[in-house]
CSV table of C-alpha atoms in Angstrom, one decimal:
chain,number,residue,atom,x,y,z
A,670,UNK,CA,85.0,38.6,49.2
A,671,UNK,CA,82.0,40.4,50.3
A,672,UNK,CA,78.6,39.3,51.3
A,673,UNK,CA,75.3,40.8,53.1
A,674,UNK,CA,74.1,39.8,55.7
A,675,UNK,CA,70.6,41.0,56.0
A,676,UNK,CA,69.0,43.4,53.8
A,677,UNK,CA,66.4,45.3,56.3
A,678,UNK,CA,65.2,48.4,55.3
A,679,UNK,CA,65.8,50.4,59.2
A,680,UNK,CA,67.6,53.3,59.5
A,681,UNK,CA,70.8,51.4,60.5
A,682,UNK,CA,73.4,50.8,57.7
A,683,UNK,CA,73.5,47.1,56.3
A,684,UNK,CA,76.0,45.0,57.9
A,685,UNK,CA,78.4,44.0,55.5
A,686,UNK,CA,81.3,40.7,56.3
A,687,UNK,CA,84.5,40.1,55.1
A,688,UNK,CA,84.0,36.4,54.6
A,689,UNK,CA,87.5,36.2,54.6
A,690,UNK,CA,88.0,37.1,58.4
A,691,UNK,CA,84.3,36.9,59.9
A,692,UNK,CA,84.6,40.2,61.0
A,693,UNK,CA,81.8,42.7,60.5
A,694,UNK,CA,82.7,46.6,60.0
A,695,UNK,CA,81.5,48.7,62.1
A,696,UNK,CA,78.3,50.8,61.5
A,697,UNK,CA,77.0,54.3,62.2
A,698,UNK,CA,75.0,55.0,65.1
A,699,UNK,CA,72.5,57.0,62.3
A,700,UNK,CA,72.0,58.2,59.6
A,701,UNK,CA,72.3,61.6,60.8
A,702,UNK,CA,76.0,60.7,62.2
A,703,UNK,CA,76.9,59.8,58.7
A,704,UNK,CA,75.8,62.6,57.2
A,705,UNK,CA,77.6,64.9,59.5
A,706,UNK,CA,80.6,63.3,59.5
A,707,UNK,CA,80.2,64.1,55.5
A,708,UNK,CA,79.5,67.1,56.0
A,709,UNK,CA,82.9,67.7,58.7
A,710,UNK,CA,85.2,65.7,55.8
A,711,UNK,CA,83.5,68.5,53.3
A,712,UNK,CA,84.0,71.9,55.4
A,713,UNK,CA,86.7,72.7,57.5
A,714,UNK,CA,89.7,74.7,58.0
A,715,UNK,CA,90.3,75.5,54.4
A,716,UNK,CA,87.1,77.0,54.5
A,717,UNK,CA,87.8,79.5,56.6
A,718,UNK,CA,91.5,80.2,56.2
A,719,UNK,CA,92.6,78.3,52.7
A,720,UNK,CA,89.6,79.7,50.1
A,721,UNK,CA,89.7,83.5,51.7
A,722,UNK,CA,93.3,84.1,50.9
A,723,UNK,CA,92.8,82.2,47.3
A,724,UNK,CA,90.1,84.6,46.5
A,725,UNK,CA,91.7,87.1,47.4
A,726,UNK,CA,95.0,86.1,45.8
A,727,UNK,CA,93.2,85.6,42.3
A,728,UNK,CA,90.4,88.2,42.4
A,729,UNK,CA,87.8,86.5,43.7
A,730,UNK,CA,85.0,85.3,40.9
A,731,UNK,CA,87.4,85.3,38.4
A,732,UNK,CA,88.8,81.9,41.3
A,733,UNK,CA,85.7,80.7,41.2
A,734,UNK,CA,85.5,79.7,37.3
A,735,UNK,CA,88.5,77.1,37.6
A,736,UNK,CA,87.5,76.1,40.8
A,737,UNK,CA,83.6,75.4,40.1
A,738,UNK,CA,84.9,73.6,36.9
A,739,UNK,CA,87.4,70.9,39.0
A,740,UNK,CA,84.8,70.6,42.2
A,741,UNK,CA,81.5,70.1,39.1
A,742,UNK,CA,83.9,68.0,37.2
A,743,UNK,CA,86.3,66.3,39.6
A,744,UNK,CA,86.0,66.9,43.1
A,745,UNK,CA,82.4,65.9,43.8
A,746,UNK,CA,82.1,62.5,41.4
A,747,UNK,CA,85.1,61.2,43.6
A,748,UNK,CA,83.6,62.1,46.8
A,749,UNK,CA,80.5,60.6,45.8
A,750,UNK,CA,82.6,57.6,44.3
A,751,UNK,CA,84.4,57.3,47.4
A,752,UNK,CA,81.3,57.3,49.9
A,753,UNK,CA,79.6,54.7,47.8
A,754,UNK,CA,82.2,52.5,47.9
A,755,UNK,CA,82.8,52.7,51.7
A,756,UNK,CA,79.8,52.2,52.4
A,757,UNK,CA,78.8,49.5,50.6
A,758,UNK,CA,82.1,47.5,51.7
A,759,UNK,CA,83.3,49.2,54.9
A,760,UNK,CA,86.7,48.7,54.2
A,761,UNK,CA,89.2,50.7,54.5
A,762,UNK,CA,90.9,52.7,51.3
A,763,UNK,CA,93.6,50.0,50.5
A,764,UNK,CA,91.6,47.2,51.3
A,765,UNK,CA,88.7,47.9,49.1
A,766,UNK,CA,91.0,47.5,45.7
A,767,UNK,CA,90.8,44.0,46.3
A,768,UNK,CA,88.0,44.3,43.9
A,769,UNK,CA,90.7,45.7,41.3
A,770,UNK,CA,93.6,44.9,42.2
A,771,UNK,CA,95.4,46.3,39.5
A,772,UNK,CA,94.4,49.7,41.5
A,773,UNK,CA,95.3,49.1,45.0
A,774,UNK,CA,98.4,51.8,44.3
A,775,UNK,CA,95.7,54.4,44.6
A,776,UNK,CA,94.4,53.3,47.6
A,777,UNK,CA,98.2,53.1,49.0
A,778,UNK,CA,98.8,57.0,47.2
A,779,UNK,CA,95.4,58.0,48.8
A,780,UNK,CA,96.3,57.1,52.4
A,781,UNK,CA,100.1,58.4,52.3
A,782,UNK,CA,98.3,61.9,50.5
A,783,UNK,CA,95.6,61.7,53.8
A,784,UNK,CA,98.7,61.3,56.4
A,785,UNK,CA,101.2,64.0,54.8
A,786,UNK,CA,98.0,66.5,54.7
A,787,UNK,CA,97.4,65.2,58.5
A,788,UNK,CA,100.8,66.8,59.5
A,789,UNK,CA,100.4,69.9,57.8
A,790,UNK,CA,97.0,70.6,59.0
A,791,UNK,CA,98.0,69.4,62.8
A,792,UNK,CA,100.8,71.8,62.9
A,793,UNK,CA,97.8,74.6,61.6
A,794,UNK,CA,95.7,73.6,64.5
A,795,UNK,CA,98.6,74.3,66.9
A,796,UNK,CA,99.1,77.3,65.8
A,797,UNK,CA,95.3,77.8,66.5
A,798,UNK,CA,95.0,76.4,69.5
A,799,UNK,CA,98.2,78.9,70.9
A,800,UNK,CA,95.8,81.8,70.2
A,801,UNK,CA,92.8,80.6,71.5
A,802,UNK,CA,94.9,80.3,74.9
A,803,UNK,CA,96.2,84.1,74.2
A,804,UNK,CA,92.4,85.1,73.5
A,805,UNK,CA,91.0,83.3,76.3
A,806,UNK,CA,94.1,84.5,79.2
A,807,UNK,CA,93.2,88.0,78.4
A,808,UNK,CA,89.7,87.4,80.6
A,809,UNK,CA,91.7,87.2,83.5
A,810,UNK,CA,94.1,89.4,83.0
A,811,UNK,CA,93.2,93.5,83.4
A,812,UNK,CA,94.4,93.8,79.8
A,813,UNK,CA,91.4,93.0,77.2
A,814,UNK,CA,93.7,93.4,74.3
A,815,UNK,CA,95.4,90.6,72.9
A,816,UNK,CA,98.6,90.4,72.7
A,817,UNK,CA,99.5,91.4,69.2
A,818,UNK,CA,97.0,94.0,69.4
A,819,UNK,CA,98.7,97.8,67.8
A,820,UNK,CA,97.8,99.0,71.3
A,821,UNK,CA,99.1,95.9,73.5
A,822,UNK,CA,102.5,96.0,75.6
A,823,UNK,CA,104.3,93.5,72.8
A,824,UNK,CA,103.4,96.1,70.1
A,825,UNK,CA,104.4,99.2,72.0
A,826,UNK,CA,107.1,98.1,73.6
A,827,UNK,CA,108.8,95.4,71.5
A,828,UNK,CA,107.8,95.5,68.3
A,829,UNK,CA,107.9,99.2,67.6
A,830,UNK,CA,111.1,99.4,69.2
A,831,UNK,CA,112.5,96.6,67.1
A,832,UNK,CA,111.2,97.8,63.9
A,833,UNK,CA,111.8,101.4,64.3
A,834,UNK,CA,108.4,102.1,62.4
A,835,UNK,CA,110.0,100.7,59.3
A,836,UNK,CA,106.7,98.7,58.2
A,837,UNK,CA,108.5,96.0,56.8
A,838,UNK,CA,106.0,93.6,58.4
A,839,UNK,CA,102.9,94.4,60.8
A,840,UNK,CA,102.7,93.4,64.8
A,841,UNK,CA,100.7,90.4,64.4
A,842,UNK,CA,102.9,89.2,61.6
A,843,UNK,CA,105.5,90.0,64.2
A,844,UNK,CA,104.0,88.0,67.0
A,845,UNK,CA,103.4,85.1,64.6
A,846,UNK,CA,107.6,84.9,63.8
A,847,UNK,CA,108.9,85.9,67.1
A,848,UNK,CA,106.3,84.3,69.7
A,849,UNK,CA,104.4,81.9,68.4
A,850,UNK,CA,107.5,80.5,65.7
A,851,UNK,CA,110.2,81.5,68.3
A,852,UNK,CA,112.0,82.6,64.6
A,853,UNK,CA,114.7,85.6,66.5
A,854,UNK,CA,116.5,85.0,62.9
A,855,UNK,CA,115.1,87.7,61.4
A,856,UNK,CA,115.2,90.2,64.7
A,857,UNK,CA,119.2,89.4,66.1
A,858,UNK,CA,120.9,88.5,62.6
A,859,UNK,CA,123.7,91.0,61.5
A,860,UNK,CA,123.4,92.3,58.1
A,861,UNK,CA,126.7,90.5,57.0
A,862,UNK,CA,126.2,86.8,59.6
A,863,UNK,CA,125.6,83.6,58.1
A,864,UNK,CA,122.5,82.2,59.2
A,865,UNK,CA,120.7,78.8,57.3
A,866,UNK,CA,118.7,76.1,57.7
A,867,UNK,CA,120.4,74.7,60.6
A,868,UNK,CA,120.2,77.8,62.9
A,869,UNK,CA,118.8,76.8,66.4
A,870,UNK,CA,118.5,73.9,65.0
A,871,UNK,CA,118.4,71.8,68.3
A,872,UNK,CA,116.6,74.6,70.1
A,873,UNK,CA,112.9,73.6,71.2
A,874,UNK,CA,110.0,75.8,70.9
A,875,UNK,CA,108.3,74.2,74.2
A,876,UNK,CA,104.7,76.1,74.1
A,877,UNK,CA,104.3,74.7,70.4
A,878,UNK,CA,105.2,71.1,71.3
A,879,UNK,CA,102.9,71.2,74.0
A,880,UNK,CA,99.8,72.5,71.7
A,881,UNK,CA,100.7,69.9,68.6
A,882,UNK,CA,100.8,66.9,71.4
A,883,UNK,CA,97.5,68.7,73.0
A,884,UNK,CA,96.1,68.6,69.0
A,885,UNK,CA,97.5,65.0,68.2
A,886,UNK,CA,95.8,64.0,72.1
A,887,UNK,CA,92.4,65.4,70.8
A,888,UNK,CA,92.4,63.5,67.3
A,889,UNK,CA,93.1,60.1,69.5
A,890,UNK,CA,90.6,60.6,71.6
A,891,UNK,CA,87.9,61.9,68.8
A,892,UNK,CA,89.1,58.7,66.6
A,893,UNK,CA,89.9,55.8,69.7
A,894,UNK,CA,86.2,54.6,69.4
A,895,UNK,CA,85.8,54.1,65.7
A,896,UNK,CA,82.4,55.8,64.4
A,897,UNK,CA,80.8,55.8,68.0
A,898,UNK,CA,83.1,58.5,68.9
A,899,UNK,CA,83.5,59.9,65.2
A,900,UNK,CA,80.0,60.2,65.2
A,901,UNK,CA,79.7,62.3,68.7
A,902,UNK,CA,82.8,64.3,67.0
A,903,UNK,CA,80.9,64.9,63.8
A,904,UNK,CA,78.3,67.2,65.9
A,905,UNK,CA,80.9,69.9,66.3
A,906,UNK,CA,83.3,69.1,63.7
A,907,UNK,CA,80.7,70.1,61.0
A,908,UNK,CA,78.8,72.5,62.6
A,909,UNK,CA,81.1,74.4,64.2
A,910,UNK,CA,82.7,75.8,60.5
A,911,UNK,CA,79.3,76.9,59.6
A,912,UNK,CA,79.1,79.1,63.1
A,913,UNK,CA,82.2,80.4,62.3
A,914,UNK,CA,81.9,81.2,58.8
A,915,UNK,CA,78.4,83.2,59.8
A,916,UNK,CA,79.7,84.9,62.5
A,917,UNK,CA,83.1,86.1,60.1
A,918,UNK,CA,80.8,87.4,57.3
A,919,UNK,CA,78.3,89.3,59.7
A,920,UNK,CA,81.5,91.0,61.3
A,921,UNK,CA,82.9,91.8,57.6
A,922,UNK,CA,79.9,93.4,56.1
A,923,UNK,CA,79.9,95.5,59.2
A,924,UNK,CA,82.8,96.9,58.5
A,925,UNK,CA,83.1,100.2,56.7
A,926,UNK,CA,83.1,99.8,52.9
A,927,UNK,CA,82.3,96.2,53.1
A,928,UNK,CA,79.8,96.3,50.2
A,929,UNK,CA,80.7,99.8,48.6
A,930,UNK,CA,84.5,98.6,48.0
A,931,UNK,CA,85.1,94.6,49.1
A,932,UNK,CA,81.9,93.0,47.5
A,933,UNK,CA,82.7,94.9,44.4
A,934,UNK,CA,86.0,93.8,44.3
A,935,UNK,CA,85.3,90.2,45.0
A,936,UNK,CA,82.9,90.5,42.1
A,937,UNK,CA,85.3,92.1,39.7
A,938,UNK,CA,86.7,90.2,36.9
């Protein structure tokens, strides 16, 4: 099924050809393209919003023994087994079981897992991408503050006047439900109405349309080239978390009783 056809020693992967079809897979620009585009399917947004909230959930180190043990144990040999065998065939995740057939269901379960997570992560970057257009409008407005900042108009005026100071849930929480989800549920339902699953059901939140089709218009065009545009993508898509990630834990441990109180606590059994 497979067969090399050279076996230089450059920096270039090896071509490999389906002697089936004749038709060669493509190959990375570099090495250094390949290795960042590791690094960007390694580290990402469940670096920086996913593994916080678990720590925190589960009392940070006392997370990190079960989770050492599966990345140690699981997690890394089938990253490592799924590299090897990609590169080696340059197929794709169903089509390399044609070595085992008798596994090709897993290559089939992998690729529905990668498109369900896909969704669920897309909808995420929305969601991101309608604050980064709050953060960045507040430049050229006269306002600095954002808008679900405790001093901004939507906090003084709407939300305080909703809640009545009750605390039930803070102003960004509230600007998350009633702005960014359009969910009014919660804010114009009696005590005693009936309200379920198909409430504004055919209602359309517009401004989060636009930003998934604006997400789903960036993946095309990051992924329309194969791995020459994968590999230009890779340059921000893995170093980009890292940036972040610096610049949050500089802005934690400036805050007051970063080390005295939220180190120990992360450190706490």
């Amino acid at each position: 099924q497979i067969s090399k056809t050279n076996s230089t020693t450059d920096d270039s992967a090896v071509p490999i050809t389906d002697t089936d079809t004749g038709i060669e897979p493509e190959a990375w620009k570099s090495k250094w393209e390949y290795f960042l585009s590791c690094v960007s399917y390694g580290v990402g947004l469940g670096n920086l919003w996913r593994f916080p909230y678990l720590c925190f959930q589960h009392h940070g180190i006392t997370f990190l023994i079960p989770y050492l043990t599966c990345l140690f144990l699981c997690g890394l040999p089938l990253c490592l087994l799924e590299a090897i065998l990609g590169q080696f065939s340059g197929y794709s995740a169903i089509k390399i079981w044609d070595i085992a057939p008798i596994f090709e269901g897993l290559g089939w379960g992998a690729t529905l897992m990668t498109f369900m997570c896909t969704l669920y992560y897309q909808m995420i970057i929305a969601y991101a991408l309608i604050y980064l257009y709050e953060s960045i409008k507040t430049i050229f407005t006269k306002s600095s503050l954002l808008p679900f900042d405790d001093d901004s108009v939507f906090c003084k005026d709407f939300y305080r006047h909703l809640n009545d100071s009750s605390g039930v849930e803070t102003c960004a929480e509230n600007y998350y439900n009633e702005v960014v989800l359009q969910d009014f549920t919660a804010a114009v339902a009696e005590p005693d109405s009936k309200m379920d699953f198909t409430s504004g059901f055919w209602s359309m939140n517009y401004k989060l349309v636009f930003f998934t089709l604006l997400g789903w218009l960036i993946i095309f065009y990051s992924q329309k080239s194969g791995t020459k545009s994968t590999g230009k993508t890779a340059w921000v898509t893995s170093l980009l978390p890292y940036f972040c990630l610096t610049s949050l834990l500089i802005g934690t441990l400036l805050q007051d009783g970063a080390i005295s109180v939220g180190v120990k606590k992360y450190l706490t059994m």
